[in-house]
Coordinates of C-alpha atoms in Angstrom, one line a residue:
Chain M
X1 CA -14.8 17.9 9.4
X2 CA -11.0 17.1 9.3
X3 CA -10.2 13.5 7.5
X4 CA -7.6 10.8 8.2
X5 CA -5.9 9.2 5.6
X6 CA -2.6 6.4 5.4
X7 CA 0.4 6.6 3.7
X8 CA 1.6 2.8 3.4
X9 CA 5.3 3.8 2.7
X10 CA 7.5 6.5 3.0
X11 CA 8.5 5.7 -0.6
X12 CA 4.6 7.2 -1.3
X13 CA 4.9 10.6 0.5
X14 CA 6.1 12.7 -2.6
X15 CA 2.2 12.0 -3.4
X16 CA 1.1 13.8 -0.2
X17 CA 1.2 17.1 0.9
X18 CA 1.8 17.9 4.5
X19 CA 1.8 21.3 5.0
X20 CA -0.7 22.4 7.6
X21 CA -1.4 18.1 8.4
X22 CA -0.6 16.4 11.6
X23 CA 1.5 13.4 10.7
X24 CA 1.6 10.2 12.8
X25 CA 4.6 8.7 12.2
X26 CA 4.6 4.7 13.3
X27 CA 6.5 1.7 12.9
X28 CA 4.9 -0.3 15.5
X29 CA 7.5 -3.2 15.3
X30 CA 9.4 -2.0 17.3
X31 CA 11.1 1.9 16.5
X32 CA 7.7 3.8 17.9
X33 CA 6.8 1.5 20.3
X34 CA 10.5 1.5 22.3
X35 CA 10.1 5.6 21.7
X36 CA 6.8 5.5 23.8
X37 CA 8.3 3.4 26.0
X38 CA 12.0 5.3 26.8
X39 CA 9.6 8.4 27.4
X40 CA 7.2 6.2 29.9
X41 CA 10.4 5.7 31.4
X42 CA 11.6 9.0 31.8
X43 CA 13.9 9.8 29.0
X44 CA 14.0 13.8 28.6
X45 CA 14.7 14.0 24.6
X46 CA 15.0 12.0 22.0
X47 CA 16.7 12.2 19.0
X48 CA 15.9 10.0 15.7
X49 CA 18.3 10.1 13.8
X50 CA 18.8 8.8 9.6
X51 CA 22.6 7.2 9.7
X52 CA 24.7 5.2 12.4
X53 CA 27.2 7.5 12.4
X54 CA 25.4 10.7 12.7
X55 CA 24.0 8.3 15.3
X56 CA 27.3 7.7 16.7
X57 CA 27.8 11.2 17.1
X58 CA 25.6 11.9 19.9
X59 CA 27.6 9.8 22.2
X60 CA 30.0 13.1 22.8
X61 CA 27.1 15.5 23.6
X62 CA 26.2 13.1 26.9
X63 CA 23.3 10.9 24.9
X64 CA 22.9 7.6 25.1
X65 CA 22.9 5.9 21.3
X66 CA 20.9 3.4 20.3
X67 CA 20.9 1.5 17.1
X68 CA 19.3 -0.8 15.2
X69 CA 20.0 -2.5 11.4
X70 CA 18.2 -5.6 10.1
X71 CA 16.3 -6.3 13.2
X72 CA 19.1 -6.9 15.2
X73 CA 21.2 -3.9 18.0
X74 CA 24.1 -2.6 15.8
X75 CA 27.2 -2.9 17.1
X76 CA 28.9 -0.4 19.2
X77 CA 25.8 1.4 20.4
X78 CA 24.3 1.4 24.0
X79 CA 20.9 0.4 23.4
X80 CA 18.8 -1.6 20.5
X81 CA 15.1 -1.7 19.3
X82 CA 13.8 -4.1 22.1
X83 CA 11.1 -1.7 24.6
X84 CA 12.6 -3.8 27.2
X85 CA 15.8 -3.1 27.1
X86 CA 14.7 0.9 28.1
X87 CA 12.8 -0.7 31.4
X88 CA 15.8 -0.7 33.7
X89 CA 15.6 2.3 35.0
X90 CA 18.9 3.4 32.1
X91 CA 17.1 5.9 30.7
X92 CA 15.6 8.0 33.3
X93 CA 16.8 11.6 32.7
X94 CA 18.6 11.0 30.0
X95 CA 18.7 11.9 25.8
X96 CA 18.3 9.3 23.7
X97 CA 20.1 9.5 20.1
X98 CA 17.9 6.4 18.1
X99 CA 18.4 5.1 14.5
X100 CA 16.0 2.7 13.4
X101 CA 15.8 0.5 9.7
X102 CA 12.8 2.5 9.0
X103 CA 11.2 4.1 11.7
X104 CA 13.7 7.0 12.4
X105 CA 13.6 8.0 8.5
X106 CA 9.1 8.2 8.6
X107 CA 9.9 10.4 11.1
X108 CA 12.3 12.6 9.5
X109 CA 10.8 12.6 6.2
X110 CA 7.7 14.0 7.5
X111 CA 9.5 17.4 8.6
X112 CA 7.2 19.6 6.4
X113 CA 4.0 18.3 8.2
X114 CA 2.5 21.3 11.0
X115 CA 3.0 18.2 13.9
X116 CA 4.4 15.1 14.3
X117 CA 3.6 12.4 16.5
X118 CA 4.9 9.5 16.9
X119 CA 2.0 6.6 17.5
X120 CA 2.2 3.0 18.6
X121 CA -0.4 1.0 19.9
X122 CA 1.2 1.6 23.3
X123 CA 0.2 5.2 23.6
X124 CA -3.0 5.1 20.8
X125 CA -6.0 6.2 22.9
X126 CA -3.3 9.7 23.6
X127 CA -2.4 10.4 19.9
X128 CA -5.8 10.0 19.1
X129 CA -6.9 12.2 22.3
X130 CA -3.7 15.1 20.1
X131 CA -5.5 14.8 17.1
X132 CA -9.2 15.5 18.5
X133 CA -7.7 18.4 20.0
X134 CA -5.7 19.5 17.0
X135 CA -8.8 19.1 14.7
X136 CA -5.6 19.0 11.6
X137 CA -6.4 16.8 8.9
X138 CA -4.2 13.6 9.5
X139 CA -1.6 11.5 7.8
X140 CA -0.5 8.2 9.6
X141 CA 2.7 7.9 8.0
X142 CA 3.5 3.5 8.0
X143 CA 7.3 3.2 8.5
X144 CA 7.1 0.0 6.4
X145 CA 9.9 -2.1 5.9
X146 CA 12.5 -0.7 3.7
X147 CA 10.1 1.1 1.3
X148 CA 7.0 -1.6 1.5
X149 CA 3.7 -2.2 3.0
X150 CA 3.5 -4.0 6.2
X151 CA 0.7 -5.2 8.2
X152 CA 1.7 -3.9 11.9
X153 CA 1.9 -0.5 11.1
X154 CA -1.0 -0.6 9.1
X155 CA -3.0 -2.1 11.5
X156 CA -2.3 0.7 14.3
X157 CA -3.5 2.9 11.5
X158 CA -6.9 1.2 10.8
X159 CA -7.3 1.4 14.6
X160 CA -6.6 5.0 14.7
X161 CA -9.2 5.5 12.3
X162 CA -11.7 3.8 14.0
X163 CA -10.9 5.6 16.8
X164 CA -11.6 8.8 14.9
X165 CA -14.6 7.4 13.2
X166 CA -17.3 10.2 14.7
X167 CA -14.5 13.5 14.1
X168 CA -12.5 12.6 11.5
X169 CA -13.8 11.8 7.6
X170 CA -11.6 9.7 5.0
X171 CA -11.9 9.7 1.7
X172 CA -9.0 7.4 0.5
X173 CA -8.7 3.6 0.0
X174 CA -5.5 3.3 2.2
X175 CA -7.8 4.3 5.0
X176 CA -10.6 2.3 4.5
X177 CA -8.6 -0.8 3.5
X178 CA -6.8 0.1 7.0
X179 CA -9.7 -0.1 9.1
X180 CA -11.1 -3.3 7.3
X181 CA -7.9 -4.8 8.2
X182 CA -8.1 -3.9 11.8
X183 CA -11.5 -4.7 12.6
X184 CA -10.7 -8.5 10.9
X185 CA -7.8 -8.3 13.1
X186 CA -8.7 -6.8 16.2
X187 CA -9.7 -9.7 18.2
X188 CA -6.2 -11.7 18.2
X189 CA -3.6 -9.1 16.9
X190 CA -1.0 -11.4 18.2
X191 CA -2.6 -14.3 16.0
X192 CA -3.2 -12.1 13.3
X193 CA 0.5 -11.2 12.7
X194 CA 1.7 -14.6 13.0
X195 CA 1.6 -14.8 9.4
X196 CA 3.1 -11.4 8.8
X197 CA 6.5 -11.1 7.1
X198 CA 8.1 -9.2 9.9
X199 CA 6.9 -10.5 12.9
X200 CA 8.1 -14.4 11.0
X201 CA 11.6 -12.1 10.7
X202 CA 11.6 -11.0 14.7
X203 CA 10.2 -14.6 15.3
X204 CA 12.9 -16.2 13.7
X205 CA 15.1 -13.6 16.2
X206 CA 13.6 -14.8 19.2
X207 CA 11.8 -11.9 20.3
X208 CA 8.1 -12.7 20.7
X209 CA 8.0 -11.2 23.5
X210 CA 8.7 -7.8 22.2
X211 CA 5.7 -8.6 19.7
X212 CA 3.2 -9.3 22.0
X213 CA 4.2 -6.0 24.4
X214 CA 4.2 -3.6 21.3
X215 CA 0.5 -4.9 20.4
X216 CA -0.7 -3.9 23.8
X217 CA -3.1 -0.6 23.1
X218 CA -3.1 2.4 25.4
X219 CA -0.3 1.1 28.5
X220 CA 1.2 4.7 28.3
X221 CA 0.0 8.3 28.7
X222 CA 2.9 9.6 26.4
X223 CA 2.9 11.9 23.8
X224 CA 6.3 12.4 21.6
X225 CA 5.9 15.1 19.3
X226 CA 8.2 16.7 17.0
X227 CA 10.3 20.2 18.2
X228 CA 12.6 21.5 16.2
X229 CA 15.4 18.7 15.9
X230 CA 13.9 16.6 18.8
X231 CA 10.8 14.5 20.1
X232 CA 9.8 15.6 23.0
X233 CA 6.8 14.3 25.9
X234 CA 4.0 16.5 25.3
X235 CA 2.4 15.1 28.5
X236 CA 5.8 16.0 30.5
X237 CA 6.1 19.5 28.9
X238 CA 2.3 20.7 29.8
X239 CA 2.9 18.8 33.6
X240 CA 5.9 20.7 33.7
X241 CA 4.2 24.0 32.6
X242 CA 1.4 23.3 35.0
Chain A
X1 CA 7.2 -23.2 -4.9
X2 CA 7.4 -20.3 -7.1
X3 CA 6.2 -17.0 -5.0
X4 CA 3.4 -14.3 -6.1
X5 CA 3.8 -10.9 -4.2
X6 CA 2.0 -7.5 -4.7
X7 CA 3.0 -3.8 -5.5
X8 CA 0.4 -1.3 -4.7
X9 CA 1.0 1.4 -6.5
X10 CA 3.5 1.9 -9.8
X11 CA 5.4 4.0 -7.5
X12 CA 6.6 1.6 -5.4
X13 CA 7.7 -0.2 -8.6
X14 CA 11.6 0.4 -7.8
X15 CA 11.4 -1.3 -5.3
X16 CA 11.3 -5.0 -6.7
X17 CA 13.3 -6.7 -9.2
X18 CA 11.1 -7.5 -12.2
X19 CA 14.1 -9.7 -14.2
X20 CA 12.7 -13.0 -14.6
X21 CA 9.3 -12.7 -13.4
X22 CA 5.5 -12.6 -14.8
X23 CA 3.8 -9.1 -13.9
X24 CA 0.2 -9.1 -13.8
X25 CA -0.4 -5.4 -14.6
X26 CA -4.3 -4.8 -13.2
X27 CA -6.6 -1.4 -13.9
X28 CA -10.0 -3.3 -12.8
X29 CA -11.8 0.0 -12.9
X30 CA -11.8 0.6 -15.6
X31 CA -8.3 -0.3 -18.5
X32 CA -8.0 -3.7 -18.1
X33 CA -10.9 -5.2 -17.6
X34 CA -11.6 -3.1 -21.2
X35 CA -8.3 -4.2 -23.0
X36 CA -10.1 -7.7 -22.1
X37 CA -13.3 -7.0 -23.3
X38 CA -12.1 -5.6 -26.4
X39 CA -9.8 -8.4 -27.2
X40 CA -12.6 -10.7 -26.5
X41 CA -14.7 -8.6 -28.9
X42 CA -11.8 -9.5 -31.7
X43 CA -9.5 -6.7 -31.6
X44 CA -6.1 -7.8 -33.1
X45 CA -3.9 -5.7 -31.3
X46 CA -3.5 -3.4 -28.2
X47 CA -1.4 -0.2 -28.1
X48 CA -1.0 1.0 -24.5
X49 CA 0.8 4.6 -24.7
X50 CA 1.6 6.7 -22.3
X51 CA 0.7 10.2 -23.1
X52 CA -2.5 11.3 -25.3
X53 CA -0.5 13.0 -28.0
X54 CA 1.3 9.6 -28.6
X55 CA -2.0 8.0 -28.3
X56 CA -3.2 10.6 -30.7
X57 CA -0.6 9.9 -33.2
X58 CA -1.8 5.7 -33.7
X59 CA -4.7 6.9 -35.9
X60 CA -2.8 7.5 -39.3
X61 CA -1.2 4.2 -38.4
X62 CA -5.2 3.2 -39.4
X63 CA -5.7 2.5 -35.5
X64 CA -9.0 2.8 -33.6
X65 CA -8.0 5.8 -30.5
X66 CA -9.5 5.4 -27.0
X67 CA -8.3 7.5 -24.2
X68 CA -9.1 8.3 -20.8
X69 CA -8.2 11.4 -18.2
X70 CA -9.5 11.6 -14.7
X71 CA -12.6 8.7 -15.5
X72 CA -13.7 11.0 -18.7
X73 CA -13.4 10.0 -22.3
X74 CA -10.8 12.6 -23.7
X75 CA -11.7 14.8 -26.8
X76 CA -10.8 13.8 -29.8
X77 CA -10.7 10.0 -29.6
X78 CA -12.3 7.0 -31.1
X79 CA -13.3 5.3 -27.6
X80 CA -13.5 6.0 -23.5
X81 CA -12.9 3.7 -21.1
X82 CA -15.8 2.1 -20.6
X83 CA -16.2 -1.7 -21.5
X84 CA -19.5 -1.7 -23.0
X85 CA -18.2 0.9 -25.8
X86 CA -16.1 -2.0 -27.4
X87 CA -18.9 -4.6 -27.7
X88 CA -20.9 -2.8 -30.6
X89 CA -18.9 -5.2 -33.5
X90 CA -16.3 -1.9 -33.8
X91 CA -13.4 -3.1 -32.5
X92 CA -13.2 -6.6 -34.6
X93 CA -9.9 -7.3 -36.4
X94 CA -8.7 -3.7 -35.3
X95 CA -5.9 -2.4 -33.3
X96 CA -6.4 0.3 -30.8
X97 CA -3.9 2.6 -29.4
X98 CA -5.0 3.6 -25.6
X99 CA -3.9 5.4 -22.7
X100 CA -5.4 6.0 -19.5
X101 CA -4.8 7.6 -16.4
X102 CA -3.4 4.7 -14.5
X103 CA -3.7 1.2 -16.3
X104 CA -1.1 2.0 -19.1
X105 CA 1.1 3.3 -17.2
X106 CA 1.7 0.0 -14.8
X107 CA 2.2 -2.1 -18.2
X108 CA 4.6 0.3 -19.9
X109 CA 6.7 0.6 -16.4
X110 CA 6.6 -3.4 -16.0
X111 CA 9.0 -4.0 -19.2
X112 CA 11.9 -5.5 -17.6
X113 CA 9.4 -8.4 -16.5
X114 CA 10.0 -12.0 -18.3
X115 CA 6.3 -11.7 -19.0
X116 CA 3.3 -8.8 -18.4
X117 CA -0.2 -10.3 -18.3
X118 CA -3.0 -8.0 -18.3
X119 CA -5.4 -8.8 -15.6
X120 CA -8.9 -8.4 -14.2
X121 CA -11.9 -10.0 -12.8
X122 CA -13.2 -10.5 -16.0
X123 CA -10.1 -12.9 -17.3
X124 CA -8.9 -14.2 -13.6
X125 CA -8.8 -17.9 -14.4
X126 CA -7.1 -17.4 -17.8
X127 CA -4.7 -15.8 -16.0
X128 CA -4.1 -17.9 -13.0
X129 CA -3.6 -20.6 -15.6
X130 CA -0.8 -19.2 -17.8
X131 CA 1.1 -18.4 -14.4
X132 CA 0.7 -21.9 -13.1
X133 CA 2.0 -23.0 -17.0
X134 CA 4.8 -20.4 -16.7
X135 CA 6.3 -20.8 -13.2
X136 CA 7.9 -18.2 -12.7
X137 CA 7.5 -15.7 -9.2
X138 CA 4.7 -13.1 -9.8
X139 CA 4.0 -10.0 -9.0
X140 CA 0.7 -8.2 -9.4
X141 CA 1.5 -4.4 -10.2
X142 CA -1.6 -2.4 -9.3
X143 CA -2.3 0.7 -11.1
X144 CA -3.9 2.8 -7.9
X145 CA -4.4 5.9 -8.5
X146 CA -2.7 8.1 -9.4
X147 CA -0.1 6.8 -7.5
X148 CA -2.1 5.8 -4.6
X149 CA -3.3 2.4 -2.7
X150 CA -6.8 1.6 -4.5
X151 CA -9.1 -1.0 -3.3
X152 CA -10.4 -2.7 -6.3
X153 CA -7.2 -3.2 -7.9
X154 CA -5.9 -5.0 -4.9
X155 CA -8.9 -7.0 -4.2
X156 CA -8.3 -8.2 -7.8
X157 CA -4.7 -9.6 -6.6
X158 CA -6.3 -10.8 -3.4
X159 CA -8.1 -13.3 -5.7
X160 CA -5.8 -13.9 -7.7
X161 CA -3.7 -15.1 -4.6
X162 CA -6.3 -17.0 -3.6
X163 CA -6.3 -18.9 -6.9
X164 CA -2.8 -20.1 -6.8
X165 CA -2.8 -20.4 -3.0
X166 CA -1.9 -24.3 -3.0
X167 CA 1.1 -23.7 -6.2
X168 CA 2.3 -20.4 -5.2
X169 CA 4.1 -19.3 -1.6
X170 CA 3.6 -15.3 -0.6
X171 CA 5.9 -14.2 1.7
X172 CA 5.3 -10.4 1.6
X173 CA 2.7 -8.3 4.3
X174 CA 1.3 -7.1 0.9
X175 CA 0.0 -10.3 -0.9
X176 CA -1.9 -11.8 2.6
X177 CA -3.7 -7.8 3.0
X178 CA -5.0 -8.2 -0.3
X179 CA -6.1 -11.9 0.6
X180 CA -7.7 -10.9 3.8
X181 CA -9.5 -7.9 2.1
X182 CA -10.6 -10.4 -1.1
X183 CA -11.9 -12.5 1.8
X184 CA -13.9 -10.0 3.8
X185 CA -15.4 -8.3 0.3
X186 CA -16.2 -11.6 -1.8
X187 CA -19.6 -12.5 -0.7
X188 CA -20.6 -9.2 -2.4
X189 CA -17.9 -7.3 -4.2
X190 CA -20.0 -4.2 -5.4
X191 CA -21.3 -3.7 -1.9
X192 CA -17.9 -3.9 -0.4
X193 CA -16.2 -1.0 -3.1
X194 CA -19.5 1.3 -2.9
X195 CA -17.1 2.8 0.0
X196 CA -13.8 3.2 -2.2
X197 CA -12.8 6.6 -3.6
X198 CA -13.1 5.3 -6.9
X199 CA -16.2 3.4 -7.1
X200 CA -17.7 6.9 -5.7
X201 CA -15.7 9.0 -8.1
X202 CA -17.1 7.0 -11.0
X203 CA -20.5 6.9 -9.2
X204 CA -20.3 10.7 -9.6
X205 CA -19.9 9.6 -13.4
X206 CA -22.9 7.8 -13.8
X207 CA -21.3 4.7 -15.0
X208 CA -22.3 2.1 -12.2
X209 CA -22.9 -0.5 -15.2
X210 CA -19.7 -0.5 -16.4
X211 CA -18.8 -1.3 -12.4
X212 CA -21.2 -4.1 -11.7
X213 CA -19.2 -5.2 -15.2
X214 CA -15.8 -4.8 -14.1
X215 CA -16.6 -7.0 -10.9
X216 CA -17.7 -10.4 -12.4
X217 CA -15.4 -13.1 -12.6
X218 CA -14.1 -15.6 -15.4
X219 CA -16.4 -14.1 -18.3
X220 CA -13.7 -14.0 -21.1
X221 CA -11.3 -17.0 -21.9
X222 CA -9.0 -13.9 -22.9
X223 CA -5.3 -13.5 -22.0
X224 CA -3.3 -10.2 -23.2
X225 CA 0.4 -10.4 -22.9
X226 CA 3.1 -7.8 -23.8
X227 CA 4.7 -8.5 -27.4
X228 CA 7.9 -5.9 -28.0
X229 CA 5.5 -3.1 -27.9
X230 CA 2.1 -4.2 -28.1
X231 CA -0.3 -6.7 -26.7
X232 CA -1.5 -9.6 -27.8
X233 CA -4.0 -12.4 -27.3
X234 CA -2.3 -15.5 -26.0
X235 CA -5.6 -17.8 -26.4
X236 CA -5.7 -16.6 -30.3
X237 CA -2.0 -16.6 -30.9
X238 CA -2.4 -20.4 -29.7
X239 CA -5.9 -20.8 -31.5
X240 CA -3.6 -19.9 -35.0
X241 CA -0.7 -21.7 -34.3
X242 CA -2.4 -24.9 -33.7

């Protein structure tokens, strides 16, 4: 039986070792999440990126850029962190260069890993449909913010675990303490996260409404996974191969 | 308000600014819930060292040795790990040099701290007093293991956040998970950590007494705190002076 197990930080994945693991990469508030969503919308590629102006850079091979520091759009930069603000029909089509506080860098810290995925609560019940498939052992790699814990992302892992629960053993505390958190949590995310330190940070930035959309579970059947220097839509590239 | 906040693992240590604040270093399974016992047993003073040799090296200095690797008593030394080894009238007006896999290392990497309390079930109210006396902003350093997120360790800083809940403010995702998982495990903490990688590893070992020990709450009116290289007994110190 493969097992699951839950890095809190990327500042812990030294301790791990990925080669032959499926990673899901997650930073549910809000770097993942908006990925899912661009992709629900049609975006072809996307890039995630480390630095704004590597970010920047993009702009001259046709992307759109998108950019976000502190919680807030950086400046300069088509698009921001808000899943919203990829609903308008903007992205359809297009390639996406994104740089995130902390969810781009989960991502691109995890290159040694077999496959990456990137998970939000958006497109769960699919990464969890990957990794039954995959039959990898699996490391949900928490985006965090700036190096430490936080709740949001741990939470999508506890529910990926108990999602898992029949396929998939785990042997660690980070995995267990995951799950506990989530099932305490489960029936009023929303609620739950109220008390959080970065949902009190977005709160404070008037975007509850972003909260309460990324906490939705399985709204898209999207499936970005790592190629080469890109995510791409698993679920576009085996309908387009069908 | 003064604040208390948590760090799960000694790797994550960078991360926070210790100048100016009390650490509470905590190995509940098993170093400091022994450095306890054995100071409540009359030990005079506390060694924590890093590396066996160093360790090793105390006893022509007419010190007692105890070390630990990997939940095993190493060759060659005075004393494990294991509480109950210190309560047989040896360690009485004795220092002891110790190293362990985990526990020494979150005191010796604390240094820059104002103050480093050692912590565990067994002294939990001695501490929460000093740190309401002290006022300073707290954070609990949690051994892990090996680097990793370990259950017990935090569910020892959940309580211990629970304790000061009305004197200190937490602000980080870290402090309220341990809360919420000292909540959910309290009615019946042994129960709750049968799960955990570490209770099971030292299951393996035979030592579930030493567990069932390491759980219970306010037995020893002890309080070790870091003295330029050694620690001390806070309630003695005072007991002398006065």
């Amino acid at each position: 039986m493969p097992s699951i197990d839950v890095c809190f930080s990327p500042e812990l994945l030294h301790l791990y070792d990925l080669k032959g693991k499926a990673v899901v990469a997650v930073d549910v508030l809000r770097a993942t999440s908006t990925m899912v969503t661009a992709f629900a919308e049609g975006a072809s590629h996307i890039f995630p990126v480390m630095e704004l102006e590597e970010c920047r850079g993009f702009a001259g091979r046709g992307c759109l850029t998108a950019a976000e520091r502190n919680g807030i759009k950086a400046e300069g930069f088509d698009l921001g962190n808000s899943p919203f603000a990829y609903m308008n029909g903007n992205v359809a089509g297009r390639d996406i260069a994104i740089t995130t506080t902390n969810g781009t860098r989960a991502i691109r810290l995890s290159e040694a890993a077999e496959e990456i995925v990137v998970g939000a609560f958006l497109n769960l019940q699919a990464v969890a449909n990957h990794l039954r498939e995959l039959n990898l052992d699996v490391l949900v790699v928490c985006a965090g913010w700036k190096g430490q814990f936080n709740l949001e992302d741990t939470l999508f892992a506890g529910a990926l675990v108990e999602r898992l629960n029949d396929a998939f053993g785990y042997e660690h505390d980070s995995a267990l303490a995951a799950l506990y958190l989530y099932q305490t949590a489960k029936q009023d995310l929303v609620e739950f996260l109220r008390q959080s330190s970065h949902v009190r940070r977005l709160e404070h930035l008037e975007i509850h409404k972003d909260i309460e959309f990324c906490l939705r579970h399985d709204v898209y059947d999207v499936l970005p996974v790592w190629r080469h220097d890109r995510l791409v839509d698993l679920m576009r590239v085996r309908e387009l191969e069908s």
